């Protein structure tokens, strides 16, 4: 019987046949796909023909089709709907796939062919995209250790395999801590909580087989609990459990893993001739150097810290007025900030949520994409990989561009956070079927599901990433969609968030889930008036994580990352009542892989651009201006990595931006400056 993962997918849109795939199919499918990929790579490397762009670079683009097909399904399911079998296979696959990657990038014969093409590139008659692709392949091989010899080459292989194993373990430990902790809530412990928080707690209890409501570490439950619960002791218990993820001792403790990850990165960078991992990692990014990153972060740190300290003083006064002595603590901040927001802006989250149903916000994201880019969305039937998943055909001018899958609800089998991925990426080479793009979120399920404003922003953010994938229009998959510099990849997502709060979007889509009435003008004005509320807090907790990440990778790997974390926070004067957004033991951006290592700053680097980019629409006099949207699509969303990001952004905007629009957007710009 043919393995469904390896068979031709002949259904609508050539989607994976999810109902036919079992966990038992994955291991043999990976074995077969890896064998095929190895044979294809060997044929390229050992070819007696002189290297050409077609027989070497384009051949490599197509060499791993079967492996990409299997991996595209497996890793999406493993992150969004983990099972014990999938987790075990992830642990088994990590060193195998790392070894395979090393076989390719450290294959001397293969690198010799690429190097020959690189040295003669000016005579090859390549078009700009082909020239960029050759550059990226050459860079990938040299930065992976293709030039290493002997013991150094062997050590690099060992590092990569060990790194793959322990970063996979880090991620699985975190999921275990997050899904394993819950605390039953007595009825009197629900006092003061809005109905939507109580409903979420009851649904969480039902999911865990409990008789009543429970508190979990799902962000969609614990954050509003910390905002609204008047029970300070219970807030402390909840916050400390949330903050302790990955640091509870035993088999799921991530602290030793983090230390080893940092040592392996340092060793890898030194083998390649770099003075630090940060210097290595940032070389191909827009920032280029650790010094440039630190300069940006510290320019924002001073005004953000000042704003946070001023806010902390006001929140402490409110707490003392409640008869609570002592310092404002991290489990107090959100509670008193929410009370202050109600007092100063006369609204709370409970007033907003009835107007932000999940269906309405999906409609708002789709409608915005239609107005900007002419996209149409038609819901399609599954079955998909989970009953919660919904799917849409994405088209323009009668042509299908992509299939979009939305997996929006929190569940115990899903890792925390929100992300965008592709089961199949866009490319023209080889006549590939349409991309399959996935947004995964962790919203609380309800009937209907009602979102906080932060949830709605997350939905728009991830859909911005999805647009980057769906509107990609390049020949080569290696350059498509979000395959761009890490500090450029967040530009489309963060820019798209701006359209959530424009008056036209809220007027049309923010409607009460029961009555259909639009959000009252007064409430919209209150929402907009509070847009920069508590930005000192959110900026400081983010910058704390970004600065610790940078410090981890700038010099020698610390023997004790937790001590180094404490040292960095002490040096920058981290306010007592604010902690890092992601402490080291649960900093999955940095320790579940290499993606955001020495790169967590990239959200802020991209924010400098997204604030400036939205100003382009405002300057045009219409936030849906078709000419500006067309330029955005041409030079950002469709271009992928076909050109350097600095060139693409400058083509769109005319110049690179300064930090002022960011500070203005966060309400941190001194009016007197």
XYZ file of C-alpha atoms in Angstrom:
673
model
C 0.000 0.000 0.000
C 1.368 3.412 -1.007
C 2.307 5.726 1.819
C -0.165 8.635 1.560
C 2.608 11.126 2.345
C 4.564 9.998 -0.724
C 1.676 9.478 -3.121
C 0.499 12.122 -5.561
C -2.059 14.341 -3.843
C -4.878 14.541 -6.346
C -7.604 16.152 -4.255
C -8.717 19.775 -4.458
C -5.734 22.157 -4.472
C -3.495 19.095 -4.045
C -3.943 19.348 -0.282
C -2.482 16.600 1.904
C -4.963 13.745 2.416
C -5.143 14.372 6.151
C -7.675 11.637 6.942
C -5.507 9.004 5.278
C -2.310 9.944 7.142
C -1.464 8.204 10.422
C 1.442 8.834 12.764
C 2.892 5.496 11.647
C 3.280 6.834 8.099
C 5.749 9.576 8.965
C 8.909 7.616 9.826
C 8.927 5.461 6.668
C 8.008 8.495 4.579
C 10.979 10.431 5.987
C 13.285 7.457 5.360
C 12.193 7.195 1.733
C 12.300 10.944 1.144
C 15.755 11.262 2.699
C 17.059 8.414 0.535
C 15.672 10.093 -2.574
C 17.125 13.458 -1.604
C 20.562 11.926 -0.929
C 20.526 10.259 -4.333
C 19.552 13.507 -6.047
C 22.263 15.495 -4.264
C 24.876 12.840 -5.058
C 23.911 12.969 -8.740
C 24.457 16.739 -8.769
C 27.736 16.631 -6.849
C 29.207 13.734 -8.844
C 28.042 14.836 -12.284
C 30.807 14.585 -14.924
C 29.345 17.632 -16.665
C 30.753 21.071 -16.052
C 28.653 22.992 -13.534
C 25.938 25.265 -14.876
C 23.271 27.225 -13.107
C 20.645 24.735 -14.330
C 22.440 21.460 -13.550
C 23.655 22.622 -10.142
C 21.611 25.432 -8.560
C 18.220 24.730 -10.144
C 18.783 20.999 -9.680
C 19.383 21.588 -5.969
C 16.163 23.595 -5.773
C 14.264 20.472 -6.857
C 16.395 17.797 -5.165
C 14.413 17.635 -1.921
C 10.823 17.868 -3.200
C 9.657 14.677 -1.498
C 11.393 15.568 1.769
C 9.877 19.060 1.783
C 6.456 17.539 1.105
C 6.664 15.166 4.080
C 8.297 17.684 6.412
C 5.768 20.375 5.509
C 2.960 18.232 6.878
C 4.804 16.720 9.817
C 6.272 19.839 11.395
C 3.025 21.762 11.070
C 1.189 18.971 12.879
C 3.934 18.467 15.457
C 3.727 22.113 16.522
C -0.022 22.582 16.358
C -1.288 19.150 17.432
C 1.431 17.186 19.205
C 1.026 13.515 20.081
C 3.495 11.302 21.968
C 4.357 9.552 18.693
C 5.010 12.847 16.928
C 7.169 14.115 19.783
C 9.205 10.912 19.817
C 9.704 11.142 16.065
C 10.773 14.788 16.373
C 13.487 13.724 18.813
C 14.611 10.961 16.439
C 14.522 13.180 13.370
C 16.413 16.149 14.786
C 19.938 14.624 14.587
C 19.133 12.764 11.355
C 18.032 15.890 9.522
C 20.936 17.857 10.964
C 23.322 15.170 9.689
C 21.679 15.309 6.265
C 22.020 19.093 6.186
C 25.710 18.777 7.060
C 26.191 16.176 4.330
C 24.961 18.724 1.805
C 26.609 21.916 3.000
C 29.926 20.209 3.729
C 30.017 18.155 0.511
C 33.324 19.208 -1.053
C 32.410 18.226 -4.603
C 29.099 20.031 -4.424
C 30.660 23.147 -2.949
C 33.358 23.115 -5.633
C 30.643 23.316 -8.293
C 28.878 26.190 -6.507
C 32.181 27.977 -5.939
C 33.072 27.663 -9.616
C 29.745 29.211 -10.562
C 30.212 31.968 -7.995
C 33.672 32.887 -9.241
C 32.424 33.069 -12.845
C 29.005 34.572 -12.105
C 29.498 37.702 -14.178
C 29.851 35.595 -17.336
C 26.853 33.338 -16.740
C 24.169 35.671 -18.106
C 22.000 35.320 -15.021
C 18.934 37.428 -14.429
C 18.785 39.373 -11.117
C 16.821 36.683 -9.270
C 19.186 33.938 -10.424
C 22.164 36.037 -9.400
C 20.617 36.523 -5.951
C 19.912 32.793 -5.648
C 23.504 31.888 -6.484
C 24.711 34.414 -3.913
C 22.431 32.922 -1.251
C 23.581 29.362 -1.969
C 27.229 30.378 -1.842
C 26.641 32.223 1.414
C 24.725 29.290 2.919
C 27.559 26.862 2.158
C 30.385 29.073 3.388
C 28.503 30.023 6.565
C 27.717 26.351 7.220
C 31.347 25.269 7.160
C 31.854 24.036 3.613
C 35.463 25.259 3.674
C 36.354 23.445 6.917
C 38.676 20.445 6.750
C 39.473 17.417 8.857
C 38.779 17.561 12.577
C 37.144 20.978 12.330
C 34.688 19.729 9.711
C 33.855 16.689 11.804
C 33.359 18.821 14.917
C 30.984 21.094 13.007
C 28.886 18.051 12.071
C 28.802 16.950 15.705
C 27.770 20.415 16.872
C 24.893 20.590 14.408
C 23.520 17.184 15.384
C 23.766 17.833 19.109
C 22.243 21.288 18.666
C 19.269 19.860 16.757
C 18.609 17.304 19.504
C 18.732 19.634 22.479
C 16.768 22.485 20.902
C 14.020 19.989 20.094
C 14.118 18.864 23.733
C 13.914 22.489 24.901
C 10.710 22.981 22.929
C 9.162 19.756 24.163
C 10.068 20.507 27.784
C 8.351 23.860 27.503
C 5.215 22.324 26.024
C 5.178 19.768 28.857
C 5.405 22.483 31.514
C 2.749 24.617 29.848
C 0.250 21.831 29.245
C 0.905 20.000 32.513
C 0.178 22.812 34.978
C -3.313 23.814 35.999
C -5.000 24.917 39.204
C -8.671 24.272 39.999
C -10.562 27.451 40.853
C -13.169 27.504 43.587
C -16.324 29.498 42.885
C -15.274 32.278 45.242
C -11.982 32.568 43.350
C -13.957 33.587 40.255
C -15.154 36.766 41.940
C -14.258 39.920 40.059
C -13.521 38.073 36.827
C -15.442 39.087 33.699
C -17.733 36.483 32.161
C -15.336 35.804 29.286
C -12.546 34.853 31.707
C -14.876 32.621 33.723
C -16.118 30.959 30.523
C -12.554 30.350 29.384
C -11.639 28.831 32.759
C -14.666 26.529 32.656
C -13.813 25.430 29.113
C -10.226 24.754 30.213
C -11.508 22.630 33.079
C -13.697 20.634 30.736
C -10.768 20.041 28.363
C -8.731 18.669 31.282
C -11.515 16.466 32.583
C -12.146 18.548 35.705
C -15.523 19.134 37.343
C -15.108 22.904 37.461
C -13.068 25.826 36.151
C -9.286 25.730 36.142
C -6.493 28.222 35.603
C -3.909 27.170 32.996
C -0.733 28.645 31.559
C -2.373 29.393 28.225
C -1.743 33.072 27.505
C -5.383 33.526 26.481
C -6.403 32.635 30.047
C -3.587 33.632 32.367
C -3.120 37.180 31.045
C -6.764 38.229 31.533
C -6.761 36.445 34.889
C -3.805 38.594 35.965
C -5.623 41.648 34.647
C -8.876 41.116 36.490
C -8.479 38.868 39.541
C -8.617 40.874 42.804
C -7.099 37.884 44.641
C -3.473 38.988 45.021
C -2.205 35.701 46.438
C -3.784 33.759 43.596
C -2.302 36.195 41.096
C 1.107 35.548 42.650
C 0.710 31.788 42.406
C -0.417 32.033 38.787
C 2.292 34.480 37.755
C 5.099 32.528 39.356
C 3.935 29.310 37.702
C 3.864 31.134 34.364
C 7.313 32.638 34.936
C 8.769 29.282 36.061
C 8.091 27.403 32.819
C 11.213 25.479 31.919
C 12.758 26.050 35.349
C 10.905 23.650 37.617
C 13.657 21.075 38.051
C 13.461 17.494 36.882
C 13.303 16.208 33.324
C 11.664 19.296 31.823
C 14.114 21.857 33.217
C 15.668 23.882 30.392
C 18.447 25.745 32.186
C 21.267 23.302 31.412
C 20.040 23.009 27.831
C 20.215 26.792 27.433
C 23.807 26.814 28.697
C 24.833 24.073 26.275
C 23.075 25.765 23.349
C 25.047 28.945 23.963
C 28.354 27.045 24.172
C 27.639 25.207 20.923
C 26.802 28.456 19.156
C 29.995 30.086 20.358
C 32.071 27.119 19.215
C 30.346 27.085 15.833
C 31.056 30.773 15.282
C 34.708 30.393 16.299
C 35.179 27.463 13.888
C 33.963 29.748 11.112
C 36.346 32.536 12.087
C 33.955 34.927 13.858
C 34.722 36.568 17.182
C 31.231 35.826 18.523
C 28.000 34.162 17.548
C 26.300 37.556 17.356
C 28.891 38.744 14.823
C 28.274 35.592 12.781
C 24.497 35.702 12.986
C 24.069 39.399 12.243
C 26.408 39.562 9.251
C 23.686 38.804 6.640
C 20.956 40.742 8.448
C 20.007 44.377 7.933
C 21.574 45.336 11.260
C 24.954 43.785 10.302
C 26.639 44.213 13.703
C 25.886 43.785 17.424
C 26.790 47.448 17.892
C 24.014 48.562 15.536
C 21.508 46.393 17.389
C 22.536 47.682 20.791
C 22.365 51.269 19.554
C 18.749 50.857 18.444
C 17.654 49.034 21.591
C 19.276 51.522 23.949
C 17.847 54.522 22.061
C 14.404 53.137 22.862
C 15.309 51.849 26.349
C 15.757 55.239 28.003
C 12.329 56.728 27.111
C 10.605 53.373 27.659
C 12.121 52.911 31.116
C 11.228 56.477 32.086
C 7.624 55.915 31.029
C 7.464 52.575 32.863
C 8.863 54.025 36.086
C 6.376 56.876 36.001
C 3.579 54.368 35.479
C 4.898 52.128 38.272
C 4.694 55.005 40.731
C 1.031 55.578 39.873
C 0.187 51.881 40.081
C 1.929 51.608 43.460
C -0.172 54.505 44.742
C -3.326 52.665 43.660
C -2.157 49.486 45.370
C -1.348 51.328 48.597
C -4.765 52.971 48.463
C -6.184 49.446 48.529
C -4.423 48.929 51.851
C -1.605 46.781 50.435
C 1.820 47.843 51.679
C 5.157 47.024 50.162
C 6.469 47.104 46.616
C 4.500 46.763 43.412
C 5.222 43.234 42.170
C 5.075 41.679 38.683
C 1.770 39.960 39.541
C 0.309 43.342 40.484
C 1.139 45.282 37.330
C -1.536 44.031 34.947
C -4.243 44.215 37.616
C -3.596 47.818 38.565
C -2.855 48.845 34.980
C -6.304 47.562 34.027
C -7.904 49.478 36.908
C -6.028 52.585 35.809
C -7.152 52.158 32.218
C -10.756 51.991 33.366
C -10.279 55.089 35.508
C -8.469 57.157 32.888
C -10.111 55.957 29.694
C -13.442 54.702 31.014
C -13.394 51.304 29.352
C -12.108 47.825 29.966
C -11.524 44.705 27.908
C -14.992 43.409 28.740
C -16.543 46.329 26.847
C -14.449 45.693 23.736
C -14.605 41.900 23.371
C -18.301 41.615 22.349
C -17.417 43.638 19.244
C -14.356 41.574 18.357
C -15.668 38.113 17.604
C -13.222 35.786 15.884
C -15.381 35.545 12.767
C -15.644 39.332 12.563
C -11.886 39.791 12.860
C -11.167 37.119 10.263
C -13.570 39.013 8.020
C -11.788 42.266 8.795
C -8.384 40.803 7.900
C -9.769 39.386 4.646
C -11.594 42.598 3.741
C -8.438 44.639 4.311
C -6.505 42.307 1.994
C -9.253 42.705 -0.594
C -9.183 46.489 -0.438
C -5.401 46.674 -0.553
C -4.505 43.844 -2.903
C -7.719 42.667 -4.556
C -7.697 39.256 -2.875
C -10.845 37.173 -2.526
C -11.410 34.443 0.062
C -13.789 31.509 -0.365
C -14.199 29.078 2.519
C -13.555 25.473 1.561
C -14.489 22.191 3.184
C -11.999 19.988 5.000
C -11.230 17.673 6.489
C -8.019 19.292 7.640
C -5.559 18.094 10.282
C -7.805 19.045 13.243
C -11.509 19.688 13.618
C -10.828 23.290 14.696
C -8.996 24.163 11.477
C -10.748 26.169 8.771
C -9.635 26.673 5.181
C -10.057 29.237 2.412
C -9.222 29.481 -1.272
C -7.353 32.728 -1.958
C -7.742 34.147 -5.449
C -7.390 37.302 -7.507
C -8.788 37.978 -10.941
C -10.087 34.426 -11.131
C -6.650 32.888 -10.463
C -6.129 30.805 -7.316
C -3.038 32.060 -5.491
C -3.012 29.945 -2.332
C -4.907 27.916 0.214
C -5.039 29.526 3.648
C -5.620 27.454 6.802
C -6.564 29.052 10.121
C -6.009 27.103 13.350
C -7.111 29.597 15.981
C -7.964 27.907 19.297
C -5.770 26.972 22.250
C -5.464 23.294 23.163
C -3.115 21.205 25.244
C -1.469 19.614 22.209
C -0.458 22.968 20.705
C 2.669 24.888 21.652
C 2.064 28.370 22.979
C 2.197 31.573 20.988
C 1.120 32.315 17.448
C 2.902 31.704 14.175
C 2.647 31.460 10.423
C 4.066 28.575 8.447
C 3.714 27.013 5.030
C 2.979 23.381 4.332
C 3.966 24.209 0.769
C 5.798 27.380 -0.251
C 5.401 29.416 -3.419
C 7.649 28.813 -6.409
C 7.395 28.815 -10.194
C 10.207 26.376 -10.945
C 8.847 22.930 -11.715
C 5.216 24.007 -11.943
C 4.469 23.607 -8.248
C 0.849 23.617 -7.017
C -0.450 26.586 -5.045
C 1.089 27.371 -1.640
C -0.582 26.107 1.532
C -0.181 28.786 4.214
C -1.117 28.245 7.863
C -1.825 30.678 10.708
C -1.765 29.137 14.187
C -3.022 31.036 17.254
C -4.030 30.216 20.822
C -7.310 32.046 21.353
C -9.813 30.935 23.956
C -12.638 28.924 22.452
C -16.151 30.253 23.025
C -19.600 30.304 21.492
C -18.816 32.547 19.796
C -15.105 33.079 20.360
C -14.540 36.680 21.463
C -11.116 38.263 21.149
C -9.325 40.843 23.199
C -7.865 43.768 21.300
C -4.444 42.152 21.744
C -5.818 38.889 20.286
C -7.211 40.761 17.296
C -3.833 42.415 16.784
C -2.203 38.974 16.874
C -4.625 37.736 14.226
C -3.761 40.666 11.952
C -0.043 40.203 12.680
C 0.007 36.544 11.658
C -2.148 37.275 8.624
C 0.456 39.842 7.550
C 2.985 36.980 7.532
C 0.493 34.900 5.556
C 0.189 37.626 2.921
C 3.974 37.619 2.583
C 3.698 33.909 1.718
C 0.548 34.057 -0.425
C 1.561 37.072 -2.524
C 5.090 35.792 -3.087
C 5.855 35.788 -6.808
C 9.344 34.433 -7.414
C 10.760 31.560 -9.417
C 12.793 29.887 -6.697
C 11.446 28.558 -3.416
C 14.717 29.308 -1.610
C 13.907 32.998 -2.066
C 10.133 32.942 -1.675
C 7.780 34.405 0.883
C 9.223 34.886 4.343
C 12.679 33.528 3.399
C 14.171 36.944 4.096
C 16.492 38.512 6.641
C 15.190 37.959 10.172
C 15.044 41.687 10.855
C 12.986 42.229 7.691
C 10.539 39.342 8.105
C 8.445 41.095 10.750
C 7.820 44.157 8.561
C 4.747 42.797 6.700
C 3.205 41.356 9.857
C 3.710 44.414 12.053
C 2.653 46.752 9.275
C -0.606 44.840 8.776
C -1.527 45.381 12.432
C -2.074 49.078 11.681
C -5.196 48.348 9.619
C -6.982 46.779 12.584
C -7.501 50.164 14.198
C -8.301 52.362 11.206
C -11.845 53.805 11.500
C -13.100 52.084 8.334
C -12.132 48.649 9.671
C -13.720 49.114 13.087
C -16.874 50.746 11.676
C -17.462 47.887 9.260
C -16.343 44.849 11.239
C -16.336 45.618 14.987
C -19.974 44.719 15.539
C -21.654 43.298 18.616
C -21.871 39.541 18.308
C -25.480 39.488 19.553
C -27.070 42.604 18.106
C -24.910 43.290 15.057
C -24.664 46.906 16.148
C -21.359 48.642 15.326
C -18.981 49.556 18.097
C -20.181 52.938 19.382
C -18.120 55.898 18.243
C -17.462 56.812 21.865
C -16.033 53.367 22.574
C -13.863 53.457 19.459
C -12.517 56.813 20.546
C -11.730 55.422 23.978
C -9.938 52.489 22.359
C -7.892 54.782 20.157
C -7.243 57.130 23.063
C -5.749 54.247 25.025
C -3.711 52.962 22.069
C -0.402 53.847 23.718
C -1.571 53.025 27.240
C 1.000 51.019 29.238
C 3.522 51.108 26.390
C 6.295 51.704 28.894
C 5.585 48.270 30.381
C 5.288 46.383 27.094
C 8.369 48.055 25.613
C 10.500 47.430 28.703
C 9.544 43.754 29.022
C 10.344 43.255 25.322
C 13.635 45.166 25.453
C 14.715 43.200 28.523
C 14.465 39.988 26.510
C 16.135 41.498 23.437
C 19.085 42.875 25.418
C 19.607 39.598 27.290
C 19.528 37.692 23.994
C 22.142 40.032 22.530
C 24.357 39.788 25.633
C 24.199 35.971 25.555
C 25.722 35.949 22.065
C 28.075 38.965 21.989
C 30.991 37.368 23.815
C 31.962 34.126 25.499
C 29.044 31.858 26.312
C 28.121 32.269 29.981
C 28.669 29.316 32.275
C 25.417 30.189 34.021
C 22.871 31.864 31.693
C 20.562 32.671 34.596
C 23.334 34.598 36.341
C 24.132 36.395 33.100
C 20.460 37.238 32.644
C 20.356 38.743 36.140
C 23.547 40.709 35.471
C 22.206 42.243 32.257
C 18.909 43.228 33.848
C 20.741 44.758 36.794
C 23.032 46.775 34.505
C 20.164 48.279 32.506
C 18.133 48.952 35.649
C 15.161 46.724 34.903
C 12.218 48.004 36.967
C 11.397 45.724 39.888
C 7.783 45.095 38.864
C 8.565 44.180 35.238
C 10.243 40.988 34.148
C 11.505 39.886 30.773
C 8.777 38.949 28.332
C 10.586 35.638 27.829
C 12.947 34.498 30.562
C 15.745 32.165 29.504
C 14.167 28.778 30.435
C 11.105 29.489 28.256
C 12.709 31.730 25.635
C 11.732 29.480 22.751
C 12.486 32.156 20.146
C 16.154 31.784 21.086
C 16.544 28.224 22.380
C 14.123 26.107 20.311
C 16.244 26.729 17.222
C 18.426 29.359 15.617
C 15.654 31.554 14.190
C 15.724 34.476 16.606
C 19.042 33.787 18.346
C 20.931 37.097 18.569
C 17.881 38.267 16.662
C 15.040 38.936 19.067
C 15.768 42.613 18.434
C 14.331 42.127 14.940
C 10.758 42.907 16.005
C 11.896 46.414 16.926
C 14.123 46.769 13.868
C 11.110 45.899 11.719
C 8.899 48.207 13.774
C 11.085 51.139 12.773
C 10.167 50.282 9.178
C 6.504 49.402 9.754
C 5.807 52.732 11.471
C 7.438 54.537 8.559
C 5.705 52.340 5.972
C 2.233 53.055 7.336
C 3.059 56.754 7.195
C 3.389 56.268 3.417
C -0.323 55.404 3.290
C -1.224 58.283 5.586
C 0.783 60.692 3.455
C -1.147 59.466 0.407
C -4.327 60.641 2.134
C -5.916 57.182 2.107
C -4.823 54.230 4.207
C -6.139 51.979 1.423
C -4.397 53.962 -1.337
C -4.115 51.563 -4.301
C -0.884 53.010 -5.673
C 0.911 52.714 -2.334
C -0.492 49.200 -1.834
C 0.759 48.191 -5.281
C 4.251 49.443 -4.405
C 4.136 47.560 -1.104
C 3.199 44.347 -2.894
C 5.793 44.799 -5.625
C 8.768 45.670 -3.457
C 7.981 43.807 -0.224
C 5.226 41.198 -0.285
C 5.845 39.593 -3.670
C 9.629 40.005 -3.816
C 10.678 37.564 -1.100
C 14.464 37.513 -0.867
C 15.013 38.224 -4.555
C 16.894 41.413 -3.667
C 18.590 42.726 -0.508
C 15.993 44.069 1.947
C 17.561 47.528 2.121
C 17.103 47.875 -1.642
C 13.524 46.661 -1.525
C 12.502 48.974 1.282
C 14.211 51.958 -0.306
C 12.412 51.230 -3.586
C 9.123 51.265 -1.674
C 9.714 54.278 0.550
C 12.557 56.223 -1.025
C 14.878 55.976 1.993
C 15.513 54.017 5.148
C 13.668 55.387 8.213
C 14.833 56.733 11.547
C 13.590 55.676 14.972
C 11.229 58.631 15.477
C 8.093 57.063 13.892
C 8.509 54.075 16.237
C 8.759 56.251 19.327
C 5.775 58.269 18.142
C 3.727 55.124 17.550
C 4.479 53.841 21.036
C 3.765 57.195 22.661
C 7.360 57.446 23.854
C 8.391 60.550 21.901
C 8.977 63.529 24.140
C 6.527 66.206 22.945
C 9.077 68.868 23.815
C 11.796 67.245 21.710
